[in-house]
Coordinates of C-alpha atoms and ligand atoms in Angstrom, one line a residue:
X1 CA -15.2 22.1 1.8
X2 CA -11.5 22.5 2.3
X3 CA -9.7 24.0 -0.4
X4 CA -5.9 23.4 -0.9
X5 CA -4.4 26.2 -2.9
X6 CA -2.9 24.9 -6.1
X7 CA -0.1 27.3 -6.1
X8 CA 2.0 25.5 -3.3
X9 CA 3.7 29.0 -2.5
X10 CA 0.1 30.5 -1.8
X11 CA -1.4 27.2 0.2
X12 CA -2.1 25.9 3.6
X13 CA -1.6 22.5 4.5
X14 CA -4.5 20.2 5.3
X15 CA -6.7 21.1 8.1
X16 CA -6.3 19.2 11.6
X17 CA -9.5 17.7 11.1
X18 CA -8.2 15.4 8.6
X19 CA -6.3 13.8 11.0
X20 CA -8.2 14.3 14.6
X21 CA -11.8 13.8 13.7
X22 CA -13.7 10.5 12.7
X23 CA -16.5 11.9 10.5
X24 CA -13.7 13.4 8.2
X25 CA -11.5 10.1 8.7
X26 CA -14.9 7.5 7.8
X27 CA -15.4 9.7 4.6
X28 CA -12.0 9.5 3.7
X29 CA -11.3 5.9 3.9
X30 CA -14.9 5.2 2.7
X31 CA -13.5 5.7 -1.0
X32 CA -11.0 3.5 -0.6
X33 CA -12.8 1.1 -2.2
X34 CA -12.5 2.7 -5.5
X35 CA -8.7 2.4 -5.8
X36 CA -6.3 -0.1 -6.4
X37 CA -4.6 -1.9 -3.6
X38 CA -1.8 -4.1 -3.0
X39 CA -2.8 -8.1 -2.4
X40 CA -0.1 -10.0 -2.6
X41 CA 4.0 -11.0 -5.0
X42 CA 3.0 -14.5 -6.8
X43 CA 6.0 -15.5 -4.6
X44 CA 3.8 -15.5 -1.0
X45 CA 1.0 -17.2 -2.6
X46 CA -0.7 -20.5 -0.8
X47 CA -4.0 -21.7 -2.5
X48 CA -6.1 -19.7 -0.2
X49 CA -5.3 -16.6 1.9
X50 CA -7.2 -13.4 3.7
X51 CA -6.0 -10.2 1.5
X52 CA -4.8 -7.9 4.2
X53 CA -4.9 -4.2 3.3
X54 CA -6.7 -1.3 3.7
X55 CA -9.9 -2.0 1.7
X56 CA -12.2 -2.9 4.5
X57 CA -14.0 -5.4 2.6
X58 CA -13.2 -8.9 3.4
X59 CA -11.6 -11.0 0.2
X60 CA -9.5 -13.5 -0.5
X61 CA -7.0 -14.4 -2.8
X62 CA -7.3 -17.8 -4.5
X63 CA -5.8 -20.0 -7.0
X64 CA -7.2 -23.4 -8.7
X65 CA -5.8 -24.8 -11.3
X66 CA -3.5 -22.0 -12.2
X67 CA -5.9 -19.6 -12.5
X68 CA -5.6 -16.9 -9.6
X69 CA -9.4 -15.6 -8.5
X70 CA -10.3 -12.2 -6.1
X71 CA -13.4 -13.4 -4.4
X72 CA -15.3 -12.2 -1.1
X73 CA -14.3 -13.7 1.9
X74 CA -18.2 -13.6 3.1
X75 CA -20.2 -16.8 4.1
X76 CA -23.2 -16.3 1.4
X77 CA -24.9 -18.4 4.4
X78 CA -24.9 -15.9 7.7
X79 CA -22.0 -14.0 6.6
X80 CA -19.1 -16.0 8.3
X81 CA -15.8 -15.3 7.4
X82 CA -15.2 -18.2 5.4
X83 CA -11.2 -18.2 5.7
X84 CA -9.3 -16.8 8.2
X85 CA -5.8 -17.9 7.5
X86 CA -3.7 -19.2 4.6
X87 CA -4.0 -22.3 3.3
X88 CA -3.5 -24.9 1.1
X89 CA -6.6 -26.4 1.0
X90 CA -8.5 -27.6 -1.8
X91 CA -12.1 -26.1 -1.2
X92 CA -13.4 -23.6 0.9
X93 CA -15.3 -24.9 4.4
X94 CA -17.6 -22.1 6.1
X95 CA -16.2 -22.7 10.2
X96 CA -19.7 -21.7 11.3
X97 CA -21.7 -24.4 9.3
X98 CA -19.9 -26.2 7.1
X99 CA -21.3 -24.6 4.3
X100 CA -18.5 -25.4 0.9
X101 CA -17.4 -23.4 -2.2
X102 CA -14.8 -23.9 -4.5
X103 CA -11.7 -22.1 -4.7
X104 CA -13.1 -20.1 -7.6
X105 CA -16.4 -18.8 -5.3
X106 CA -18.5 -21.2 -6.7
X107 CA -21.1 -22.7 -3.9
X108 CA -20.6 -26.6 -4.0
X109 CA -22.6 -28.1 -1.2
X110 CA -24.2 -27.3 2.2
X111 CA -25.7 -29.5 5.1
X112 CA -29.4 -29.8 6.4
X113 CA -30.3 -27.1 2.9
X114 CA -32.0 -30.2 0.6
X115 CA -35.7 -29.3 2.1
X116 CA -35.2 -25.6 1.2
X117 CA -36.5 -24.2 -2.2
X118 CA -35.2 -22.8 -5.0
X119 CA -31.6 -23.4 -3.1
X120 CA -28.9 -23.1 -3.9
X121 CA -28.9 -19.7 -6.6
X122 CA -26.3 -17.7 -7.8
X123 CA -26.8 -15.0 -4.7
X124 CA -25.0 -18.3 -3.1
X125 CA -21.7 -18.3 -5.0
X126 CA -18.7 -16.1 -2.9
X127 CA -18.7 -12.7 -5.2
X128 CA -16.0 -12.1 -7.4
X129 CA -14.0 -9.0 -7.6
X130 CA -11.5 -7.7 -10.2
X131 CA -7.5 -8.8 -9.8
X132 CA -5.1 -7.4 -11.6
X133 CA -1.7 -8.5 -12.1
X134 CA 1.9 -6.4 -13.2
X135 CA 5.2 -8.4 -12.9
X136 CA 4.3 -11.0 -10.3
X137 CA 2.3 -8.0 -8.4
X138 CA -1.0 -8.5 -7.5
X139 CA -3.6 -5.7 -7.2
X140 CA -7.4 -5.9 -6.3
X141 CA -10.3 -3.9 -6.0
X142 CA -14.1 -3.2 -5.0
X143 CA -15.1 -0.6 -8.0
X144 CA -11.5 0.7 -9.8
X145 CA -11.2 0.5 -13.5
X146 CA -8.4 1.8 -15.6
X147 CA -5.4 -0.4 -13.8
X148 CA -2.6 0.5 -16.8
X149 CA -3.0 4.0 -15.9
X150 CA -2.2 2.9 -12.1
X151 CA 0.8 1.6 -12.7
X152 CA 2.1 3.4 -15.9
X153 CA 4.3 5.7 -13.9
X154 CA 6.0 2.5 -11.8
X155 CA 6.1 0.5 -14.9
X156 CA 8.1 3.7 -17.0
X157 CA 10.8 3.5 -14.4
X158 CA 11.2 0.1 -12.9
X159 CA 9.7 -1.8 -15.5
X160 CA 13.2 -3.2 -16.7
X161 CA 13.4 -5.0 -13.5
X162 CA 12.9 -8.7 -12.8
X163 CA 10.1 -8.3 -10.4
X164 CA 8.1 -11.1 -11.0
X165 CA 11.1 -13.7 -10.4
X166 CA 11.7 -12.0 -6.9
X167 CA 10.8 -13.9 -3.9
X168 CA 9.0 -12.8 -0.7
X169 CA 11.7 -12.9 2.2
X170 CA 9.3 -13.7 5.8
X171 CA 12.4 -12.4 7.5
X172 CA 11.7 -8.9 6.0
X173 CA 8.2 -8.7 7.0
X174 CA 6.8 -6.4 9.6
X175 CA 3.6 -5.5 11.5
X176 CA 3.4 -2.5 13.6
X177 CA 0.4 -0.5 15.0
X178 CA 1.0 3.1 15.7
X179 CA -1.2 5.6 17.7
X180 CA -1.0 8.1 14.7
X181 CA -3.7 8.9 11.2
X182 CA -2.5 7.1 8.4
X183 CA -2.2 10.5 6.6
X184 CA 0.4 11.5 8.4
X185 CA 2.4 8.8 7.8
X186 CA 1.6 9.6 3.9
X187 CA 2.7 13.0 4.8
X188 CA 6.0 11.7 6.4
X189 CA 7.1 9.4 3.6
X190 CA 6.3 12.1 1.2
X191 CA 9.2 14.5 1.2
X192 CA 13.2 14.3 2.1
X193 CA 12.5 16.9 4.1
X194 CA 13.1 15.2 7.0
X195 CA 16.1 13.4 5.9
X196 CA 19.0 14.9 7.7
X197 CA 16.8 15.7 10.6
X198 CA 15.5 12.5 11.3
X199 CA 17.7 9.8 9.8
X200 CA 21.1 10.4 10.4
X201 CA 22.0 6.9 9.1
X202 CA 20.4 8.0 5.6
X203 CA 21.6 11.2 5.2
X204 CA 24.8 9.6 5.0
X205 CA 24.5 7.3 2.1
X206 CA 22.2 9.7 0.3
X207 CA 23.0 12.6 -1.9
X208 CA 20.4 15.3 -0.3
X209 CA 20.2 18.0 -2.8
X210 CA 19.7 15.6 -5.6
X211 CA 17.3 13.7 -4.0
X212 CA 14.0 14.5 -6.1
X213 CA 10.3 14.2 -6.4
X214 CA 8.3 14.2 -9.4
X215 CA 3.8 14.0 -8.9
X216 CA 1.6 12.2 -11.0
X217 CA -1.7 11.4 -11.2
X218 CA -2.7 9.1 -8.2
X219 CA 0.9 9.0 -6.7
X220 CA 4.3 10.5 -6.3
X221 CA 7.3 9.5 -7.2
X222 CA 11.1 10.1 -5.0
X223 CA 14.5 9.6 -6.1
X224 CA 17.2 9.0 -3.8
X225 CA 20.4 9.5 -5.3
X226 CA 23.4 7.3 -3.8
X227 CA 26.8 8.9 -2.6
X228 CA 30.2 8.2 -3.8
X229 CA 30.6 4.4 -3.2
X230 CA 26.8 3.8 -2.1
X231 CA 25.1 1.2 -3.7
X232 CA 22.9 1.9 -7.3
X233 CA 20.7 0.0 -10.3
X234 CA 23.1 -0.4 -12.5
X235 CA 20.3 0.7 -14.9
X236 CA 19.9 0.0 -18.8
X237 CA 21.3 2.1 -21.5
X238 CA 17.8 3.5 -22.6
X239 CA 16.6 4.3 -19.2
X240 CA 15.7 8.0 -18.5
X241 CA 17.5 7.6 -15.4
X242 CA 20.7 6.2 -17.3
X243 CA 23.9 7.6 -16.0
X244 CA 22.3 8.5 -12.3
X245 CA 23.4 6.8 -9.2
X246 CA 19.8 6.0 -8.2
X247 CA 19.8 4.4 -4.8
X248 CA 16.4 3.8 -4.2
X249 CA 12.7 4.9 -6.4
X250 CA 10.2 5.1 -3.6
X251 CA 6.4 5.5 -5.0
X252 CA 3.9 6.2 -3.2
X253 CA 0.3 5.5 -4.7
X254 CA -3.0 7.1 -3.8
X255 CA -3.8 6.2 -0.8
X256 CA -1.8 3.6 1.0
X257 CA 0.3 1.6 -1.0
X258 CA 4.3 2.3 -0.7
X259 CA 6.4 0.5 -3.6
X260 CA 10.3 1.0 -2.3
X261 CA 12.7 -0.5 -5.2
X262 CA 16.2 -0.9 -3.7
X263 CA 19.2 -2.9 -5.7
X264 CA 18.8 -5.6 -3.1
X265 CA 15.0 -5.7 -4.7
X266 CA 11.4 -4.5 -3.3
X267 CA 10.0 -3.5 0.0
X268 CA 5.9 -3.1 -0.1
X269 CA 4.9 -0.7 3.0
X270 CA 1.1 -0.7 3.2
X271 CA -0.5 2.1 5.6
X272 CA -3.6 0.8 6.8
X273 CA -6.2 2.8 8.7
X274 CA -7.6 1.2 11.5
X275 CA -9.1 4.5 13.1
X276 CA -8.9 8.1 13.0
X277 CA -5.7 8.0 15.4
X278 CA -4.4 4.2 14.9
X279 CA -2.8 2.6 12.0
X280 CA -1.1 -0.2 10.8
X281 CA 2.1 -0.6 8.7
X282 CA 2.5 -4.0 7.3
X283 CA 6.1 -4.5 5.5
X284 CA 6.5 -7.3 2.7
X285 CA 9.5 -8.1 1.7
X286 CA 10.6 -9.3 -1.8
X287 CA 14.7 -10.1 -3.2
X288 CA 15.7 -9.7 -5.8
X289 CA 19.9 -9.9 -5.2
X290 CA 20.3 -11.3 -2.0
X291 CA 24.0 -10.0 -2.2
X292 CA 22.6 -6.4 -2.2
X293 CA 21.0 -6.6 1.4
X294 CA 22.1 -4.7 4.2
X295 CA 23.6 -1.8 2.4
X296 CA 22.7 1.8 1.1
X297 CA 19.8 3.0 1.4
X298 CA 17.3 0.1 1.8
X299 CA 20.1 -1.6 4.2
X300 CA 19.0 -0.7 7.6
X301 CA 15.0 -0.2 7.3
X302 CA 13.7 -1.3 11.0
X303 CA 15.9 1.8 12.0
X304 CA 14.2 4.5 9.5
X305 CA 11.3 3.3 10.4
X306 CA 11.6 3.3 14.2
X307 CA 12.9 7.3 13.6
X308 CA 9.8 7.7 11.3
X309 CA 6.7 6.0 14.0
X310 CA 8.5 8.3 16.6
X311 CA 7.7 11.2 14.8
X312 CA 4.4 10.4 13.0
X313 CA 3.1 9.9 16.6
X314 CA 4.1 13.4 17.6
X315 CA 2.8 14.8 15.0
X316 CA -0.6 12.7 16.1
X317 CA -0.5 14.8 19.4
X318 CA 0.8 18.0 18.1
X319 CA -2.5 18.4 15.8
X320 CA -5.3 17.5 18.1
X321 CA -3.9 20.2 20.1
X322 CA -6.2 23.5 20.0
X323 CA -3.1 25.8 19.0
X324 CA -2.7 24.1 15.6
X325 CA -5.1 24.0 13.3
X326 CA -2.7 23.9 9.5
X327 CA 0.7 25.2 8.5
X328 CA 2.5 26.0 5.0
X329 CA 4.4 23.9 2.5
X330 CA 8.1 24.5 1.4
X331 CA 7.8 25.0 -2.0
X332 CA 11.1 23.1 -2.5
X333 CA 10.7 20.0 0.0
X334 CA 7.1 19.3 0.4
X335 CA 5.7 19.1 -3.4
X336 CA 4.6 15.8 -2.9
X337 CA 2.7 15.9 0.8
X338 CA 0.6 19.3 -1.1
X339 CA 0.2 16.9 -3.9
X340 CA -1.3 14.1 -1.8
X341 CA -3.7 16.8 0.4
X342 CA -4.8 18.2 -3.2
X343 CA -5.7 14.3 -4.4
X344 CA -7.5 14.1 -0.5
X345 CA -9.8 17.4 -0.8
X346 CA -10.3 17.0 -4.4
Ligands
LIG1 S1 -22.3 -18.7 8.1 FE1 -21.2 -20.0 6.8 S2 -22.2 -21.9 6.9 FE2 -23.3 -20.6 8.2
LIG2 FE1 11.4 9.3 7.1

């Protein structure tokens, strides 16, 4: 049982295992199922698509007759994937067998079945699973409950924003696979830190001893404040954050899910596990003012990025190595990467 000293001055980071070994990794990830995840912007919808994040279970996201349905992606027949691609069809077709369902789960017909008894039953409908919705956001689930409590902390600070009439950008979107545990790149997104030692680019349109961090339950929130002339949400009256050149609010949420808001509007980073030493980063892109693009700090992202994989993947081979095993947390930098290892050993 690894403990992670509460008293940030007093604790050690987490232990190498976390990141090098695959029993620790499998019963990490194997609790994924109870959180929240990201599915899709109502914006990137077809009528039926794959949900691709890091819950390992296979669903799909689904919409008949304006209703919007989570439901497995599991042939009820021999366990076929039943959709492998979006589309806009209007039922569901099982590629193995033919077997149908429609688009709300519900079994419709099925070839060479009319001699078997007591056929179909309701162990032959596609099983539903809970959807949850917040401004045109979509969230889904195997066992979470409690989703206002999820996202009460993004709602308090970006609520005021439009977000459900931005619209998904394909030029924005991203895939990447890098040889690296996806907790480390949670660690790496989780403090400034790194700012004018990595990104050069950003240390230059952000203010770095304003930029903040503030921990909540399930996530962490970062503030990066704009320089003189950099672009900022020109933000409501009432806001908390009213009179504050905020350049970008980057959430993180417990365990994969990155929400950046930018002026220019939202960029979703998901950090999905694929083993103990591979991930993949999937990038979604929503805008909100197309005029914004391209500047401050959400302006040049495949660069940050590029600066970020390089050094997650060092890190990847730094900490298999036999002469680390865990280091210390600056008590001013790193509140938010001892907040996420206390959440991880908890
Ligand atoms: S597995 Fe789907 S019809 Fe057979
Ligand atoms: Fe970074």
């Amino acid at each position: 049982m690894t403990i992670i000293d509460p008293d940030i001055r007093k604790a050690e980071t987490l232990p190498s295992r976390f990141y090098t070994e695959t029993k620790t990794f499998d019963s990490v990830t194997s609790s994924f199922g109870q959180n929240w995840h990201f599915a899709a912007h109502r914006s990137q919808l077809s009528t039926a698509q794959p949900i691709d994040n890091p819950l390992k279970e296979p669903m799909l996201l689904t919409q008949s007759e304006g209703e919007l349905h989570c439901i497995s992606n599991v042939c009820t027949h021999r366990g076929m994937l039943v959709c492998t691609e979006s589309s806009e069809a209007k039922r569901l077709q099982c590629p193995y067998h033919g077997r149908v369902f429609n688009l709300d789960g519900q079994f419709r017909s099925m070839p060479e079945f009319d001699t078997v008894e007591n056929f179909p039953t309701d162990a032959d409908h596609l099983r539903t699973f809970p959807l949850a919705e917040w401004k045109g956001l979509l969230f889904n689930t195997v066992s979470a409950d409690d989703f206002d409590s999820f996202i009460a902390e993004v709602e308090a600070r970006v609520g005021w924003l439009s977000i459900e009439a931005f619209t998904h950008d394909l030029n924005r979107h991203r895939e990447y696979t890098i040889e690296s545990n996806w907790a480390l790149y949670v660690d790496n997104y989780l403090e400034g830190f790194h700012i004018p030692f990595v990104h050069g680019g950003l240390h230059d349109v952000l203010d770095y001893d304003a930029y903040s961090t503030e921990l909540f339950d399930g996530g962490v929130l970062q503030i990066g404040i704009a320089n003189d002339g950099e672009p900022c949400f020109d933000l409501p009256e009432e806001h908390p954050d009213f009179g504050q050149n905020i350049a970008a609010y980057y959430f993180w949420l417990h365990p994969g899910l990155m929400l950046n808001f930018y002026p220019w509007g939202l960029s979703v980073n998901l950090v999905i596990p694929e083993s103990v030493d591979k991930t993949r980063i999937v990038y979604h892109g929503f805008v909100g003012d197309s005029a914004m693009l391209a500047k401050g700090a959400g302006g040049d992202l495949d660069k940050v990025e590029a600066e970020d994989q390089f050094i997650v993947e060092g890190c990847q081979k730094g900490v298999s190595s036999v002469a680390y095993e865990r280091g210390r947390y600056s008590p001013t930098k790193e509140a938010g990467v001892h907040h996420f290892h206390r959440i991880l050993t908890q």
